[in-house]
Short mmCIF file of N, CA and C in Angstrom, two decimals:
data_model
loop_
_atom_site.label_atom_id
_atom_site.label_comp_id
_atom_site.label_asym_id
_atom_site.label_seq_id
_atom_site.Cartn_x
_atom_site.Cartn_y
_atom_site.Cartn_z
N UNK L 946 0.85 -1.16 0.00
CA UNK L 946 0.00 0.00 0.00
C UNK L 946 0.90 1.23 0.00
N UNK L 947 0.67 2.12 -0.89
CA UNK L 947 1.44 3.36 -0.96
C UNK L 947 1.09 4.25 0.23
N UNK L 948 2.07 4.95 0.74
CA UNK L 948 1.84 5.84 1.88
C UNK L 948 1.21 7.14 1.41
N UNK L 949 0.01 7.48 1.91
CA UNK L 949 -0.63 8.74 1.52
C UNK L 949 0.21 9.94 1.95
N UNK L 950 0.09 11.02 1.21
CA UNK L 950 0.84 12.24 1.51
C UNK L 950 0.57 12.76 2.92
N UNK L 951 -0.68 12.68 3.38
CA UNK L 951 -0.98 13.21 4.71
C UNK L 951 -0.27 12.42 5.80
N UNK L 952 -0.01 11.13 5.57
CA UNK L 952 0.74 10.31 6.54
C UNK L 952 2.21 10.73 6.52
N UNK L 953 2.75 11.00 5.34
CA UNK L 953 4.14 11.48 5.25
C UNK L 953 4.32 12.79 6.03
N UNK L 954 3.33 13.67 5.95
CA UNK L 954 3.37 14.94 6.67
C UNK L 954 3.37 14.68 8.19
N UNK L 955 2.51 13.80 8.65
CA UNK L 955 2.46 13.45 10.07
C UNK L 955 3.79 12.83 10.50
N UNK L 956 4.33 11.94 9.68
CA UNK L 956 5.58 11.26 10.01
C UNK L 956 6.75 12.24 10.14
N UNK L 957 6.69 13.36 9.42
CA UNK L 957 7.77 14.35 9.50
C UNK L 957 7.92 14.86 10.94
N UNK L 958 6.81 14.95 11.68
CA UNK L 958 6.85 15.38 13.08
C UNK L 958 6.86 14.20 14.05
N UNK L 959 6.14 13.15 13.73
CA UNK L 959 5.95 12.04 14.66
C UNK L 959 7.10 11.02 14.63
N UNK L 960 7.89 11.05 13.58
CA UNK L 960 8.94 10.04 13.47
C UNK L 960 8.33 8.67 13.28
N UNK L 961 8.94 7.67 13.92
CA UNK L 961 8.49 6.28 13.74
C UNK L 961 7.46 5.85 14.79
N UNK L 962 7.05 6.76 15.68
CA UNK L 962 6.14 6.35 16.75
C UNK L 962 4.83 5.79 16.20
N UNK L 963 4.14 5.05 17.04
CA UNK L 963 2.89 4.40 16.67
C UNK L 963 1.85 5.43 16.22
N UNK L 964 1.28 5.20 15.04
CA UNK L 964 0.15 5.98 14.55
C UNK L 964 -1.08 5.08 14.55
N UNK L 965 -2.18 5.57 15.09
CA UNK L 965 -3.48 4.88 15.08
C UNK L 965 -4.22 5.39 13.86
N UNK L 966 -4.51 4.50 12.91
CA UNK L 966 -5.07 4.91 11.62
C UNK L 966 -6.29 4.08 11.24
N UNK L 967 -7.21 4.68 10.50
CA UNK L 967 -8.30 3.90 9.92
C UNK L 967 -7.80 3.13 8.71
N UNK L 968 -8.39 1.99 8.49
CA UNK L 968 -8.12 1.21 7.27
C UNK L 968 -9.44 0.67 6.77
N UNK L 969 -9.56 0.54 5.46
CA UNK L 969 -10.78 0.00 4.86
C UNK L 969 -10.41 -1.16 3.95
N UNK L 970 -11.13 -2.25 4.10
CA UNK L 970 -10.95 -3.42 3.25
C UNK L 970 -12.24 -3.63 2.47
N UNK L 971 -12.12 -3.91 1.17
CA UNK L 971 -13.29 -4.17 0.31
C UNK L 971 -13.24 -5.62 -0.17
N UNK L 972 -14.27 -6.36 0.17
CA UNK L 972 -14.41 -7.73 -0.35
C UNK L 972 -15.43 -7.61 -1.49
N UNK L 973 -14.94 -7.71 -2.71
CA UNK L 973 -15.76 -7.45 -3.90
C UNK L 973 -16.13 -8.76 -4.58
N UNK L 974 -17.44 -8.97 -4.77
CA UNK L 974 -17.93 -10.14 -5.49
C UNK L 974 -18.51 -9.72 -6.82
N UNK L 975 -18.37 -10.59 -7.83
CA UNK L 975 -19.02 -10.35 -9.12
C UNK L 975 -20.32 -11.15 -9.18
N UNK L 976 -21.02 -11.07 -10.31
CA UNK L 976 -22.31 -11.76 -10.45
C UNK L 976 -22.18 -13.28 -10.43
N UNK L 977 -20.96 -13.79 -10.64
CA UNK L 977 -20.73 -15.24 -10.61
C UNK L 977 -20.31 -15.72 -9.22
N UNK L 978 -20.24 -14.80 -8.25
CA UNK L 978 -19.86 -15.16 -6.90
C UNK L 978 -18.36 -15.25 -6.69
N UNK L 979 -17.58 -14.77 -7.65
CA UNK L 979 -16.12 -14.78 -7.50
C UNK L 979 -15.69 -13.54 -6.72
N UNK L 980 -14.53 -13.64 -6.10
CA UNK L 980 -14.00 -12.54 -5.30
C UNK L 980 -12.80 -11.91 -6.03
N UNK L 981 -12.68 -10.61 -5.91
CA UNK L 981 -11.61 -9.85 -6.56
C UNK L 981 -10.40 -9.77 -5.62
N UNK L 982 -9.23 -10.15 -6.14
CA UNK L 982 -7.99 -10.10 -5.37
C UNK L 982 -6.90 -9.42 -6.17
N UNK L 983 -5.90 -8.93 -5.47
CA UNK L 983 -4.73 -8.34 -6.11
C UNK L 983 -3.47 -8.97 -5.56
N UNK L 984 -2.48 -9.16 -6.42
CA UNK L 984 -1.17 -9.64 -5.96
C UNK L 984 -0.30 -8.41 -5.75
N UNK L 985 0.06 -8.15 -4.51
CA UNK L 985 0.71 -6.91 -4.09
C UNK L 985 2.13 -6.78 -4.65
N UNK L 986 2.49 -5.57 -5.03
CA UNK L 986 3.83 -5.34 -5.56
C UNK L 986 4.88 -5.25 -4.45
N UNK L 987 4.45 -4.96 -3.21
CA UNK L 987 5.43 -4.83 -2.12
C UNK L 987 5.92 -6.16 -1.57
N UNK L 988 5.07 -7.21 -1.64
CA UNK L 988 5.50 -8.51 -1.10
C UNK L 988 5.21 -9.69 -2.03
N UNK L 989 4.57 -9.43 -3.18
CA UNK L 989 4.30 -10.49 -4.15
C UNK L 989 3.19 -11.44 -3.77
N UNK L 990 2.46 -11.16 -2.68
CA UNK L 990 1.41 -12.07 -2.21
C UNK L 990 0.03 -11.58 -2.61
N UNK L 991 -0.88 -12.55 -2.79
CA UNK L 991 -2.27 -12.23 -3.10
C UNK L 991 -2.95 -11.69 -1.85
N UNK L 992 -3.86 -10.74 -2.05
CA UNK L 992 -4.52 -10.08 -0.94
C UNK L 992 -5.88 -9.54 -1.36
N UNK L 993 -6.71 -9.27 -0.36
CA UNK L 993 -7.95 -8.54 -0.60
C UNK L 993 -7.57 -7.08 -0.84
N UNK L 994 -8.50 -6.29 -1.33
CA UNK L 994 -8.24 -4.91 -1.70
C UNK L 994 -8.53 -3.99 -0.52
N UNK L 995 -7.68 -3.00 -0.31
CA UNK L 995 -7.92 -2.08 0.79
C UNK L 995 -6.95 -0.92 0.79
N UNK L 996 -7.17 -0.02 1.76
CA UNK L 996 -6.29 1.13 1.88
C UNK L 996 -6.70 2.03 3.02
N UNK L 997 -6.07 3.18 3.07
CA UNK L 997 -6.29 4.18 4.11
C UNK L 997 -7.20 5.28 3.56
N UNK L 998 -8.28 5.61 4.28
CA UNK L 998 -9.12 6.73 3.83
C UNK L 998 -8.35 8.05 3.89
N UNK L 999 -8.64 8.93 2.95
CA UNK L 999 -8.14 10.29 3.01
C UNK L 999 -8.86 11.02 4.14
N UNK L 1000 -8.26 12.08 4.71
CA UNK L 1000 -8.95 12.82 5.76
C UNK L 1000 -10.35 13.25 5.32
N UNK L 1001 -11.35 12.93 6.14
CA UNK L 1001 -12.73 13.30 5.85
C UNK L 1001 -13.46 12.34 4.92
N UNK L 1002 -12.76 11.37 4.35
CA UNK L 1002 -13.38 10.43 3.41
C UNK L 1002 -14.14 9.35 4.18
N UNK L 1003 -15.37 9.09 3.76
CA UNK L 1003 -16.18 8.06 4.38
C UNK L 1003 -15.64 6.67 4.01
N UNK L 1004 -15.78 5.66 4.91
CA UNK L 1004 -15.28 4.32 4.61
C UNK L 1004 -15.81 3.73 3.29
N UNK L 1005 -17.09 3.90 3.00
CA UNK L 1005 -17.65 3.36 1.76
C UNK L 1005 -17.04 4.04 0.54
N UNK L 1006 -16.83 5.36 0.63
CA UNK L 1006 -16.17 6.07 -0.48
C UNK L 1006 -14.75 5.58 -0.67
N UNK L 1007 -14.05 5.34 0.43
CA UNK L 1007 -12.69 4.83 0.36
C UNK L 1007 -12.66 3.46 -0.32
N UNK L 1008 -13.59 2.58 0.04
CA UNK L 1008 -13.64 1.25 -0.57
C UNK L 1008 -13.80 1.36 -2.08
N UNK L 1009 -14.74 2.18 -2.52
CA UNK L 1009 -14.98 2.35 -3.96
C UNK L 1009 -13.74 2.91 -4.65
N UNK L 1010 -13.12 3.92 -4.04
CA UNK L 1010 -11.92 4.54 -4.62
C UNK L 1010 -10.76 3.55 -4.70
N UNK L 1011 -10.49 2.84 -3.60
CA UNK L 1011 -9.37 1.90 -3.57
C UNK L 1011 -9.55 0.78 -4.58
N UNK L 1012 -10.76 0.24 -4.68
CA UNK L 1012 -11.02 -0.84 -5.63
C UNK L 1012 -10.75 -0.35 -7.06
N UNK L 1013 -11.26 0.82 -7.38
CA UNK L 1013 -11.03 1.34 -8.74
C UNK L 1013 -9.56 1.66 -8.97
N UNK L 1014 -8.92 2.34 -8.02
CA UNK L 1014 -7.51 2.70 -8.20
C UNK L 1014 -6.63 1.49 -8.42
N UNK L 1015 -6.91 0.41 -7.70
CA UNK L 1015 -6.04 -0.77 -7.78
C UNK L 1015 -6.43 -1.75 -8.88
N UNK L 1016 -7.72 -1.80 -9.25
CA UNK L 1016 -8.18 -2.87 -10.14
C UNK L 1016 -8.97 -2.42 -11.36
N UNK L 1017 -9.35 -1.15 -11.45
CA UNK L 1017 -10.19 -0.61 -12.52
C UNK L 1017 -11.62 -1.17 -12.49
N UNK L 1018 -12.02 -1.79 -11.39
CA UNK L 1018 -13.37 -2.30 -11.23
C UNK L 1018 -14.20 -1.28 -10.46
N UNK L 1019 -15.40 -1.03 -10.94
CA UNK L 1019 -16.36 -0.18 -10.23
C UNK L 1019 -17.18 -1.07 -9.32
N UNK L 1020 -17.41 -0.60 -8.10
CA UNK L 1020 -18.18 -1.42 -7.16
C UNK L 1020 -19.12 -0.56 -6.34
N UNK L 1021 -20.06 -1.22 -5.70
CA UNK L 1021 -21.03 -0.58 -4.81
C UNK L 1021 -20.95 -1.29 -3.46
N UNK L 1022 -20.69 -0.57 -2.38
CA UNK L 1022 -20.70 -1.20 -1.06
C UNK L 1022 -22.11 -1.65 -0.70
N UNK L 1023 -22.20 -2.84 -0.10
CA UNK L 1023 -23.50 -3.39 0.28
C UNK L 1023 -23.72 -3.39 1.79
N UNK L 1024 -22.68 -3.73 2.55
CA UNK L 1024 -22.84 -3.76 4.00
C UNK L 1024 -21.47 -3.83 4.68
N UNK L 1025 -21.47 -3.47 5.96
CA UNK L 1025 -20.27 -3.63 6.78
C UNK L 1025 -20.17 -5.10 7.16
N UNK L 1026 -19.00 -5.66 6.96
CA UNK L 1026 -18.75 -7.07 7.29
C UNK L 1026 -18.17 -7.19 8.69
N UNK L 1027 -17.20 -6.35 9.00
CA UNK L 1027 -16.60 -6.40 10.32
C UNK L 1027 -15.87 -5.11 10.64
N UNK L 1028 -15.65 -4.91 11.92
CA UNK L 1028 -14.85 -3.80 12.44
C UNK L 1028 -13.90 -4.41 13.45
N UNK L 1029 -12.58 -4.15 13.26
CA UNK L 1029 -11.60 -4.81 14.13
C UNK L 1029 -10.34 -3.96 14.27
N UNK L 1030 -9.90 -3.79 15.52
CA UNK L 1030 -8.60 -3.18 15.78
C UNK L 1030 -7.53 -4.26 15.54
N UNK L 1031 -6.62 -3.98 14.64
CA UNK L 1031 -5.57 -4.94 14.30
C UNK L 1031 -4.38 -4.76 15.23
N UNK L 1032 -3.50 -5.73 15.24
CA UNK L 1032 -2.27 -5.64 16.01
C UNK L 1032 -1.35 -4.61 15.36
N UNK L 1033 -0.51 -3.94 16.16
CA UNK L 1033 0.44 -3.00 15.57
C UNK L 1033 1.38 -3.70 14.60
N UNK L 1034 1.79 -2.96 13.58
CA UNK L 1034 2.73 -3.48 12.58
C UNK L 1034 3.89 -2.49 12.46
N UNK L 1035 5.09 -3.03 12.37
CA UNK L 1035 6.27 -2.19 12.15
C UNK L 1035 6.80 -2.49 10.76
N UNK L 1036 6.93 -1.45 9.96
CA UNK L 1036 7.37 -1.57 8.58
C UNK L 1036 8.90 -1.59 8.52
N UNK L 1037 9.46 -2.05 7.41
CA UNK L 1037 10.93 -2.13 7.28
C UNK L 1037 11.65 -0.82 7.57
N UNK L 1038 11.01 0.31 7.31
CA UNK L 1038 11.66 1.61 7.57
C UNK L 1038 11.56 2.04 9.03
N UNK L 1039 10.91 1.21 9.87
CA UNK L 1039 10.78 1.52 11.30
C UNK L 1039 9.48 2.18 11.70
N UNK L 1040 8.66 2.61 10.74
CA UNK L 1040 7.36 3.21 11.05
C UNK L 1040 6.45 2.16 11.68
N UNK L 1041 5.72 2.57 12.73
CA UNK L 1041 4.79 1.67 13.40
C UNK L 1041 3.38 2.24 13.26
N UNK L 1042 2.44 1.36 12.90
CA UNK L 1042 1.03 1.74 12.75
C UNK L 1042 0.15 0.68 13.38
N UNK L 1043 -1.01 1.09 13.80
CA UNK L 1043 -2.06 0.18 14.22
C UNK L 1043 -3.32 0.65 13.53
N UNK L 1044 -4.01 -0.28 12.87
CA UNK L 1044 -5.18 0.08 12.06
C UNK L 1044 -6.47 -0.40 12.71
N UNK L 1045 -7.50 0.44 12.58
CA UNK L 1045 -8.88 0.05 12.87
C UNK L 1045 -9.47 -0.30 11.52
N UNK L 1046 -9.60 -1.59 11.24
CA UNK L 1046 -10.07 -2.04 9.93
C UNK L 1046 -11.59 -2.09 9.88
N UNK L 1047 -12.14 -1.48 8.86
CA UNK L 1047 -13.57 -1.56 8.56
C UNK L 1047 -13.66 -2.30 7.23
N UNK L 1048 -14.25 -3.49 7.26
CA UNK L 1048 -14.37 -4.29 6.04
C UNK L 1048 -15.79 -4.20 5.51
N UNK L 1049 -15.89 -3.94 4.21
CA UNK L 1049 -17.18 -3.81 3.54
C UNK L 1049 -17.33 -4.88 2.46
N UNK L 1050 -18.50 -5.46 2.39
CA UNK L 1050 -18.84 -6.34 1.28
C UNK L 1050 -19.29 -5.43 0.14
N UNK L 1051 -18.75 -5.67 -1.06
CA UNK L 1051 -19.08 -4.85 -2.22
C UNK L 1051 -19.48 -5.73 -3.39
N UNK L 1052 -20.24 -5.13 -4.30
CA UNK L 1052 -20.68 -5.81 -5.52
C UNK L 1052 -20.10 -5.06 -6.71
N UNK L 1053 -19.46 -5.81 -7.60
CA UNK L 1053 -18.92 -5.22 -8.82
C UNK L 1053 -20.06 -4.81 -9.74
N UNK L 1054 -19.94 -3.60 -10.32
CA UNK L 1054 -20.98 -3.10 -11.21
C UNK L 1054 -20.44 -2.65 -12.56
N UNK L 1055 -19.14 -2.82 -12.79
CA UNK L 1055 -18.56 -2.42 -14.07
C UNK L 1055 -17.05 -2.45 -14.04
N UNK L 1056 -16.48 -2.19 -15.21
CA UNK L 1056 -15.03 -2.18 -15.35
C UNK L 1056 -14.49 -3.58 -15.61
N UNK L 1057 -13.28 -3.62 -16.11
CA UNK L 1057 -12.57 -4.88 -16.36
C UNK L 1057 -11.43 -4.99 -15.37
N UNK L 1058 -11.35 -6.09 -14.65
CA UNK L 1058 -10.28 -6.27 -13.67
C UNK L 1058 -8.92 -6.27 -14.37
N UNK L 1059 -8.06 -5.33 -13.95
CA UNK L 1059 -6.70 -5.22 -14.49
C UNK L 1059 -5.86 -4.44 -13.51
N UNK L 1060 -4.56 -4.55 -13.63
CA UNK L 1060 -3.66 -3.74 -12.81
C UNK L 1060 -3.87 -2.28 -13.21
N UNK L 1061 -4.21 -1.44 -12.24
CA UNK L 1061 -4.55 -0.05 -12.54
C UNK L 1061 -3.62 0.94 -11.83
N UNK L 1062 -2.65 0.45 -11.06
CA UNK L 1062 -1.68 1.32 -10.41
C UNK L 1062 -0.42 0.51 -10.10
N UNK L 1063 0.50 1.10 -9.38
CA UNK L 1063 1.76 0.40 -9.10
C UNK L 1063 1.73 -0.42 -7.81
N UNK L 1064 0.56 -0.54 -7.18
CA UNK L 1064 0.46 -1.31 -5.94
C UNK L 1064 0.23 -2.80 -6.19
N UNK L 1065 -0.11 -3.17 -7.43
CA UNK L 1065 -0.41 -4.57 -7.74
C UNK L 1065 0.42 -5.07 -8.91
N UNK L 1066 0.77 -6.35 -8.83
CA UNK L 1066 1.44 -7.03 -9.94
C UNK L 1066 0.42 -7.70 -10.85
N UNK L 1067 -0.66 -8.19 -10.24
CA UNK L 1067 -1.76 -8.85 -10.95
C UNK L 1067 -3.04 -8.59 -10.18
N UNK L 1068 -4.15 -8.65 -10.87
CA UNK L 1068 -5.46 -8.65 -10.23
C UNK L 1068 -6.31 -9.69 -10.95
N UNK L 1069 -7.30 -10.22 -10.25
CA UNK L 1069 -8.16 -11.19 -10.91
C UNK L 1069 -9.32 -11.62 -10.04
N UNK L 1070 -10.25 -12.29 -10.70
CA UNK L 1070 -11.43 -12.85 -10.04
C UNK L 1070 -11.16 -14.31 -9.72
N UNK L 1071 -11.55 -14.75 -8.53
CA UNK L 1071 -11.29 -16.11 -8.10
C UNK L 1071 -12.56 -16.75 -7.55
N UNK L 1072 -12.82 -17.97 -8.01
CA UNK L 1072 -13.91 -18.75 -7.42
C UNK L 1072 -13.52 -19.04 -5.97
N UNK L 1073 -14.51 -19.12 -5.11
CA UNK L 1073 -14.24 -19.29 -3.68
C UNK L 1073 -13.55 -20.61 -3.37
N UNK L 1074 -13.72 -21.61 -4.22
CA UNK L 1074 -13.04 -22.89 -4.01
C UNK L 1074 -11.71 -22.97 -4.75
N UNK L 1075 -11.26 -21.86 -5.33
CA UNK L 1075 -9.99 -21.83 -6.06
C UNK L 1075 -9.16 -20.59 -5.69
N UNK L 1076 -9.22 -20.20 -4.43
CA UNK L 1076 -8.47 -19.03 -3.99
C UNK L 1076 -6.98 -19.33 -3.98
N UNK L 1077 -6.15 -18.35 -4.33
CA UNK L 1077 -4.71 -18.54 -4.20
C UNK L 1077 -4.34 -18.51 -2.70
N UNK L 1078 -3.08 -18.76 -2.40
CA UNK L 1078 -2.62 -18.70 -1.01
C UNK L 1078 -2.83 -17.29 -0.48
N UNK L 1079 -3.65 -17.17 0.57
CA UNK L 1079 -3.97 -15.87 1.18
C UNK L 1079 -3.65 -15.89 2.66
N UNK L 1080 -3.26 -14.74 3.19
CA UNK L 1080 -3.07 -14.57 4.63
C UNK L 1080 -4.44 -14.74 5.29
N UNK L 1081 -4.45 -15.21 6.53
CA UNK L 1081 -5.71 -15.42 7.26
C UNK L 1081 -6.56 -14.15 7.33
N UNK L 1082 -5.93 -12.97 7.34
CA UNK L 1082 -6.64 -11.70 7.32
C UNK L 1082 -7.67 -11.69 6.18
N UNK L 1083 -7.25 -12.04 4.97
CA UNK L 1083 -8.14 -12.04 3.82
C UNK L 1083 -9.14 -13.17 3.84
N UNK L 1084 -8.69 -14.36 4.22
CA UNK L 1084 -9.58 -15.54 4.26
C UNK L 1084 -10.75 -15.29 5.20
N UNK L 1085 -10.45 -14.77 6.40
CA UNK L 1085 -11.50 -14.52 7.39
C UNK L 1085 -12.51 -13.51 6.87
N UNK L 1086 -12.03 -12.46 6.24
CA UNK L 1086 -12.91 -11.42 5.73
C UNK L 1086 -13.78 -11.92 4.58
N UNK L 1087 -13.22 -12.74 3.72
CA UNK L 1087 -14.01 -13.33 2.63
C UNK L 1087 -15.11 -14.21 3.21
N UNK L 1088 -14.77 -15.05 4.19
CA UNK L 1088 -15.77 -15.92 4.82
C UNK L 1088 -16.89 -15.10 5.46
N UNK L 1089 -16.52 -14.03 6.16
CA UNK L 1089 -17.53 -13.19 6.79
C UNK L 1089 -18.41 -12.50 5.75
N UNK L 1090 -17.81 -12.07 4.65
CA UNK L 1090 -18.57 -11.39 3.59
C UNK L 1090 -19.50 -12.34 2.86
N UNK L 1091 -19.16 -13.63 2.80
CA UNK L 1091 -20.00 -14.61 2.10
C UNK L 1091 -21.28 -14.91 2.87
N UNK L 1092 -21.24 -14.77 4.17
CA UNK L 1092 -22.38 -15.13 5.01
C UNK L 1092 -23.50 -14.12 4.80
N UNK L 1093 -24.52 -14.54 4.10
CA UNK L 1093 -25.69 -13.69 3.85
C UNK L 1093 -26.47 -13.50 5.15
N UNK L 1094 -27.07 -12.33 5.30
CA UNK L 1094 -27.93 -12.02 6.43
C UNK L 1094 -27.22 -12.08 7.78
N UNK L 1095 -25.90 -12.10 7.76
CA UNK L 1095 -25.17 -12.12 9.03
C UNK L 1095 -24.87 -10.69 9.43
N UNK L 1096 -25.11 -10.35 10.70
CA UNK L 1096 -24.77 -8.98 11.13
C UNK L 1096 -23.25 -8.78 11.10
N UNK L 1097 -22.83 -7.55 11.17
CA UNK L 1097 -21.41 -7.23 11.19
C UNK L 1097 -20.74 -7.93 12.37
N UNK L 1098 -19.50 -8.37 12.15
CA UNK L 1098 -18.71 -9.05 13.18
C UNK L 1098 -17.86 -8.01 13.91
N UNK L 1099 -17.86 -8.07 15.23
CA UNK L 1099 -17.04 -7.19 16.05
C UNK L 1099 -16.19 -8.05 16.97
N UNK L 1100 -14.91 -7.75 17.06
CA UNK L 1100 -14.01 -8.49 17.95
C UNK L 1100 -14.33 -8.06 19.38
N UNK L 1101 -14.69 -8.99 20.19
CA UNK L 1101 -15.07 -8.67 21.58
C UNK L 1101 -14.07 -9.24 22.57
N UNK L 1102 -12.84 -9.49 22.11
CA UNK L 1102 -11.84 -10.08 23.02
C UNK L 1102 -11.27 -9.10 23.98
#
């Protein structure tokens, strides 16, 4: 995920200290029930689509923007799948962040899936029984998004 300019500005004063940030994940399904994934350019691994909202940007707007920026697919958010505070992560440059992830189930409404920026090496649609190797973060969110009529999941630990 590319670092937004506003985060670079904060980092100029904050250094590497922990930043508490919002994050949005979009689980996008097409009419065939396939899920949209991207193979990240930073680590070469397949992942669900997501990013950091711009200041003042609503989570649903962020999901739509991130999906289009990364995959050229237009989507419509349908519902909140989960809200979860993630564990802190330290990046190779020493920056530390902790994200409050808001995951949305989305439906594709147009566009052709393709690499649309420098954050992905590949993008594609995958049948749920033919997913590539994914981190548990993505697998859990896909499973939660598949469950119809299920209320949003909240970590209560």
